[in-house]
Coordinates of C-alpha atoms in Angstrom, one line a residue:
M1 CA 1.9 32.4 47.7
L2 CA -0.8 35.2 46.5
G3 CA 1.9 37.3 46.0
F4 CA 4.1 35.0 43.7
L5 CA 0.7 34.4 41.9
Q6 CA 0.0 38.1 41.3
G7 CA 3.3 38.7 40.0
F8 CA 3.0 35.6 38.0
A9 CA 0.0 36.9 36.6
Y10 CA 1.5 40.2 35.3
G11 CA 4.4 38.6 33.8
L12 CA 2.4 36.5 31.8
W13 CA 0.3 39.0 30.9
L14 CA 3.1 41.3 29.5
S15 CA 4.8 38.2 27.9
C16 CA 1.9 38.0 25.9
I17 CA 3.1 41.6 23.8
P18 CA 6.3 40.1 22.3
W19 CA 5.0 36.6 21.6
F20 CA 1.9 38.0 20.1
V21 CA 4.3 39.8 17.4
V22 CA 6.3 36.8 16.7
G23 CA 3.4 34.9 16.4
L24 CA 2.2 37.0 13.8
V25 CA 5.8 37.3 11.9
K26 CA 6.6 33.8 12.3
P27 CA 4.0 31.6 13.9
R28 CA 6.4 28.6 13.9
L29 CA 8.0 30.1 16.6
A30 CA 5.3 30.8 18.7
V31 CA 2.5 28.0 18.0
A32 CA 3.3 24.7 19.3
S33 CA 0.3 22.6 17.4
E34 CA 0.8 21.9 13.7
P35 CA 0.5 23.2 11.0
P36 CA 1.4 26.8 13.0
R37 CA -1.1 29.4 12.0
R38 CA -1.3 33.3 12.4
W39 CA -4.7 32.9 13.5
K40 CA -3.9 30.8 16.0
A41 CA -1.2 33.0 17.6
L42 CA -3.9 35.6 17.6
V43 CA -6.2 33.6 19.2
R44 CA -3.6 32.2 22.0
Y45 CA -1.6 35.7 22.8
G46 CA -4.8 37.8 22.4
L47 CA -7.4 36.0 24.3
V48 CA -6.6 32.5 25.8
V49 CA -3.3 33.7 27.3
P50 CA -4.4 37.1 28.7
F51 CA -7.5 35.6 29.9
L52 CA -5.6 33.1 31.6
A53 CA -3.4 36.1 33.1
F54 CA -6.9 37.9 34.2
V55 CA -8.0 34.7 36.2
L56 CA -4.8 34.6 37.8
W57 CA -4.8 38.3 38.9
L58 CA -8.1 38.2 39.8
T59 CA -7.6 35.5 42.4
S60 CA -4.1 36.8 43.9
L61 CA -6.3 39.9 45.2
W62 CA -7.6 37.7 47.9
G63 CA -5.3 39.1 51.1
G64 CA -3.6 42.3 49.4
F65 CA -0.5 40.9 49.1
S66 CA 2.2 42.8 46.4
P67 CA 3.1 40.9 43.6
T68 CA 7.1 39.2 44.2
L69 CA 9.9 39.3 41.8
A70 CA 9.9 35.4 41.4
G71 CA 6.3 35.7 40.3
W72 CA 7.2 38.3 37.7
L73 CA 10.0 36.2 36.5
A74 CA 8.4 33.0 36.9
G75 CA 5.4 34.7 34.3
L76 CA 7.6 36.5 31.9
A77 CA 9.4 32.8 31.3
A78 CA 6.1 30.7 31.3
I79 CA 5.5 30.9 27.8
A80 CA 9.2 29.9 26.6
V81 CA 9.1 27.2 29.0
T82 CA 5.8 25.6 28.2
L83 CA 6.1 25.9 24.1
P84 CA 8.7 23.0 24.1
V85 CA 6.7 20.9 26.1
E86 CA 3.8 21.4 24.4
R87 CA 5.6 20.7 21.4
R88 CA 6.9 17.5 22.4
W89 CA 3.3 16.4 23.4
H90 CA 1.9 17.4 20.4
R91 CA 4.4 15.2 18.9
W92 CA 3.8 12.6 21.3
R93 CA 0.2 12.5 19.8
A94 CA 1.0 12.9 16.0
G95 CA 3.2 9.9 16.7
R96 CA 0.7 7.8 18.3
A97 CA -2.0 8.8 15.6
T98 CA 0.6 7.9 12.9
A99 CA 1.5 4.4 14.7
R100 CA -2.3 3.9 15.1
R101 CA -2.9 4.5 11.5
E102 CA 0.0 2.1 10.4
A103 CA -1.1 -0.3 12.4
E104 CA -5.2 -0.2 11.1
R105 CA -3.5 0.0 7.3
E106 CA -1.2 -3.4 8.2
A107 CA -4.5 -5.0 9.4
T108 CA -6.2 -3.7 6.4
A109 CA -3.7 -5.2 4.5
A110 CA -3.6 -8.7 6.4
A111 CA -7.4 -9.0 6.0
E112 CA -7.1 -8.3 2.1
R113 CA -4.5 -10.6 1.5
A114 CA -6.0 -13.3 3.8
A115 CA -9.3 -12.4 1.8
L116 CA -7.3 -12.5 -1.9
E117 CA -5.8 -16.0 -0.9
R118 CA -9.1 -17.6 0.1
A119 CA -10.8 -16.3 -3.4
Q120 CA -7.9 -17.7 -5.3
R121 CA -8.3 -21.2 -3.3
E122 CA -11.9 -21.3 -3.9
A123 CA -11.0 -20.3 -8.0
G124 CA -8.4 -22.9 -8.3
V125 CA -5.7 -20.8 -8.7
A126 CA -2.7 -22.1 -6.8
V127 CA -1.2 -20.0 -4.0
L128 CA 2.5 -19.1 -4.0
D129 CA 4.0 -19.2 -0.4
P130 CA 7.3 -16.6 -0.6
A131 CA 8.8 -18.1 2.4
R132 CA 8.3 -21.8 1.4
P133 CA 8.2 -22.3 -2.3
P134 CA 7.0 -25.6 -4.0
A135 CA 9.6 -28.6 -3.5
G136 CA 11.8 -28.4 -6.6
A137 CA 11.0 -25.0 -7.9
D138 CA 13.1 -23.7 -10.7
A139 CA 14.9 -20.6 -11.3
V140 CA 11.6 -18.7 -12.8
V141 CA 9.3 -20.2 -9.7
Q142 CA 11.6 -18.7 -7.2
A143 CA 12.0 -15.2 -8.8
L144 CA 7.9 -15.1 -8.7
A145 CA 8.0 -15.6 -5.0
A146 CA 10.7 -13.4 -4.5
A147 CA 8.6 -10.8 -6.5
K148 CA 5.4 -11.3 -4.5
Q149 CA 7.3 -10.8 -1.5
R150 CA 8.5 -7.6 -2.8
L151 CA 5.0 -6.5 -3.4
L152 CA 3.6 -7.8 0.0
D153 CA 6.4 -5.6 1.6
A154 CA 5.2 -2.9 -0.2
R155 CA 1.9 -3.4 1.2
R156 CA 0.1 -4.2 -2.4
P157 CA -1.4 -7.7 -2.2
D158 CA -3.8 -6.7 -4.9
L159 CA -0.9 -6.4 -7.2
A160 CA 1.1 -9.7 -5.5
V161 CA -2.1 -12.1 -6.8
Q162 CA -0.3 -11.7 -10.3
A163 CA 2.4 -13.6 -9.5
D164 CA 0.1 -16.4 -8.2
R165 CA -1.5 -16.7 -11.5
L166 CA 1.6 -16.4 -12.9
Y167 CA 2.8 -19.2 -11.7
T168 CA -0.5 -21.4 -11.9
R169 CA -0.4 -20.7 -15.7
Y170 CA 3.3 -21.0 -15.8
A171 CA 3.2 -25.0 -14.3
H172 CA 0.3 -25.5 -16.3
A173 CA 2.1 -24.9 -19.6
L174 CA 4.5 -26.8 -18.7
E175 CA 2.2 -29.8 -17.4
V176 CA 0.7 -29.8 -21.0
L177 CA 4.2 -29.7 -22.7
D178 CA 5.5 -32.5 -20.5
A179 CA 2.3 -34.7 -21.3
K180 CA 2.3 -33.9 -25.1
F181 CA 6.1 -33.7 -25.8
D182 CA 9.1 -36.1 -25.3
P183 CA 11.9 -34.2 -23.3
R184 CA 14.4 -35.6 -25.6
E185 CA 13.0 -33.9 -28.6
V186 CA 14.2 -30.2 -29.4
T187 CA 10.9 -29.1 -29.8
Y188 CA 10.0 -29.9 -26.1
T189 CA 13.3 -28.0 -24.9
R190 CA 12.5 -25.0 -27.1
S191 CA 9.2 -24.5 -26.3
R192 CA 10.2 -25.0 -22.5
E193 CA 12.7 -22.1 -23.0
L194 CA 10.4 -19.7 -24.7
V195 CA 7.7 -20.3 -21.5
A196 CA 10.6 -19.7 -19.2
E197 CA 11.3 -16.5 -21.1
V198 CA 7.7 -15.2 -21.3
C199 CA 7.8 -15.6 -17.9
R200 CA 10.9 -14.1 -16.7
A201 CA 10.0 -11.0 -18.6
A202 CA 6.7 -11.1 -16.3
V203 CA 8.9 -11.3 -13.1
D204 CA 10.5 -8.0 -14.5
N205 CA 7.2 -6.2 -14.5
L206 CA 6.4 -7.5 -11.3
N207 CA 9.7 -5.9 -9.8
A208 CA 9.1 -2.8 -11.3
M209 CA 5.5 -2.7 -9.9
A210 CA 7.4 -3.6 -6.4
S211 CA 9.8 -0.6 -6.7
L212 CA 6.7 1.9 -8.1
A213 CA 4.6 0.5 -5.1
H214 CA 7.4 1.1 -2.3
G215 CA 8.1 4.5 -3.5
V216 CA 4.8 5.9 -2.8
R217 CA 4.2 3.4 0.3
S218 CA 4.3 6.3 2.8
I219 CA 1.9 8.5 1.1
D220 CA -1.9 8.3 2.7
P221 CA -4.2 9.2 0.2
L222 CA -7.1 9.6 2.6
Y223 CA -5.3 11.8 4.8
V224 CA -3.9 13.9 1.6
R225 CA -7.7 13.8 0.4
R226 CA -8.9 14.9 3.9
R227 CA -6.3 17.9 4.1
L228 CA -7.3 19.3 0.9
D229 CA -10.9 19.5 1.7
A230 CA -9.9 21.3 5.0
H231 CA -10.7 25.6 3.9
D232 CA -8.2 26.8 6.2
L233 CA -5.5 25.0 4.1
A234 CA -2.5 27.4 3.6
H235 CA -1.3 27.8 0.0
D236 CA 2.1 26.3 0.0
E237 CA 0.7 22.9 2.0
R238 CA -2.1 22.7 -0.6
E239 CA 0.4 23.3 -3.6
A240 CA 2.6 20.2 -1.9
L241 CA -0.5 17.9 -0.9
T242 CA -1.7 18.6 -4.6
R243 CA 1.9 17.3 -6.0
R244 CA 1.7 14.8 -3.5
L245 CA -1.6 13.1 -5.0
A246 CA -0.7 14.0 -8.6
L247 CA 2.6 11.9 -7.7
L248 CA 0.2 8.8 -6.5
D249 CA -1.9 9.0 -9.5
D250 CA 1.1 9.3 -12.1
T251 CA 2.3 5.8 -10.1
T252 CA -1.2 4.1 -10.3
Q253 CA -1.3 4.7 -13.9
R254 CA 2.3 2.9 -14.6
L255 CA 1.1 0.4 -12.2
N256 CA -2.1 -0.5 -14.2
G257 CA 0.6 -0.4 -17.7
L258 CA 2.3 -2.7 -16.0
S259 CA -0.3 -5.1 -14.8
A260 CA -1.6 -5.3 -18.2
R261 CA 1.5 -6.2 -19.8
N262 CA 1.2 -9.3 -17.2
E263 CA -2.4 -9.8 -18.3
G264 CA -0.7 -10.1 -22.0
I265 CA 1.6 -12.6 -20.7
L266 CA -0.6 -14.5 -18.8
T267 CA -3.4 -14.7 -22.1
A268 CA -0.2 -15.9 -24.0
L269 CA 0.5 -18.7 -21.6
D270 CA -3.1 -19.9 -22.1
D271 CA -2.7 -19.7 -25.9
T272 CA 0.2 -21.4 -25.5
A273 CA -1.3 -24.6 -23.5
V274 CA -4.6 -24.4 -25.3
A275 CA -2.5 -25.0 -28.9
V276 CA -0.4 -27.5 -27.6
A277 CA -3.1 -28.9 -26.1
R278 CA -4.7 -29.3 -29.4
V279 CA -1.5 -30.9 -30.9
S280 CA -1.7 -34.7 -31.6
T281 CA 1.8 -36.3 -31.2
E282 CA 0.5 -39.6 -30.3
R283 CA 0.1 -42.7 -33.1
P284 CA -3.0 -44.3 -33.8
Q285 CA -3.7 -47.5 -31.7
A286 CA -5.5 -49.4 -34.5
S287 CA -3.4 -51.2 -37.2
V288 CA -6.0 -50.0 -40.0
A289 CA -7.8 -47.0 -41.1
L290 CA -11.5 -46.7 -39.9
E291 CA -13.3 -47.6 -43.5
Q292 CA -10.8 -50.7 -43.7
A293 CA -11.9 -51.9 -40.3
V294 CA -15.9 -51.2 -41.0
G295 CA -15.4 -53.2 -44.4
A296 CA -13.6 -56.0 -42.8
L297 CA -16.5 -56.1 -39.9
R298 CA -19.1 -55.8 -42.7
R299 CA -17.5 -58.8 -45.0
F300 CA -17.5 -60.8 -41.5
I301 CA -20.9 -60.5 -40.7
D302 CA -22.0 -61.7 -44.3
K303 CA -20.0 -65.0 -44.4
A304 CA -21.3 -65.6 -41.0
E305 CA -24.7 -65.2 -41.9
A306 CA -23.9 -67.3 -45.0
Y307 CA -22.6 -69.9 -42.6
G308 CA -25.7 -69.9 -40.8
R309 CA -27.9 -70.5 -44.0
G310 CA -25.5 -73.3 -45.2
G311 CA -25.7 -75.1 -41.7

């Protein structure tokens, strides 16, 4: 056993030389951890593995055994065998970290969604459930529900709240139209069509926002900024991370522009509801004008007083 260990130490020490050269030329072939760096190959094959071989050699000196051929061969192949295993172990750890970050993002998104829905209920905003649209929902409401579901799938509940607000304004505008106009009137039909057309434009904006948000869904801005803060970052990786962050910023600007358009549509729906509410379409209940009624009432009072004095 000690002879095998001594041969293993010799073989391991000799194998450090070619792996050291490979690590300096192409670190990805000799370094298992990500990202591969030349300094990692220098530390690994210039310090750590030779020190390990030296300790094994010192341990094998007890008993005076000579190194065996099997030990030599095992030492020479040790690094080539352990590198794939170590890479697999690093990938497993990276997968666990990614799954943990994904779970944390899902939990954060769920908490934000619950907080937004609670704030909406407290503010009197109707919450549109994509899985269960309101009974008798028309095509516009169903489209709003589908757009909200796409935004929730893209993990953007902060943008999905616009679908709730649009649904609330749309329902309120239709309620005001129903109260002010007769459904048989041409004005009623035309105004409903205009309100629906405006809301369909808002649905198009929501779908565009969902597509943009889904495109950058896999980009973790916290991870990108944390990596950019590292001092030992290679030029190629820094450039790639910078481009990724610029892409995220450009998408955020586009999302803000589409959100601003929907805010304009919300304002237009509010203006419509207020303007229609001010329209007076009801006929007066009194049969005579106010001045005529007051004059007749005064004459009646005078006649009543004269009748009392005469009596």
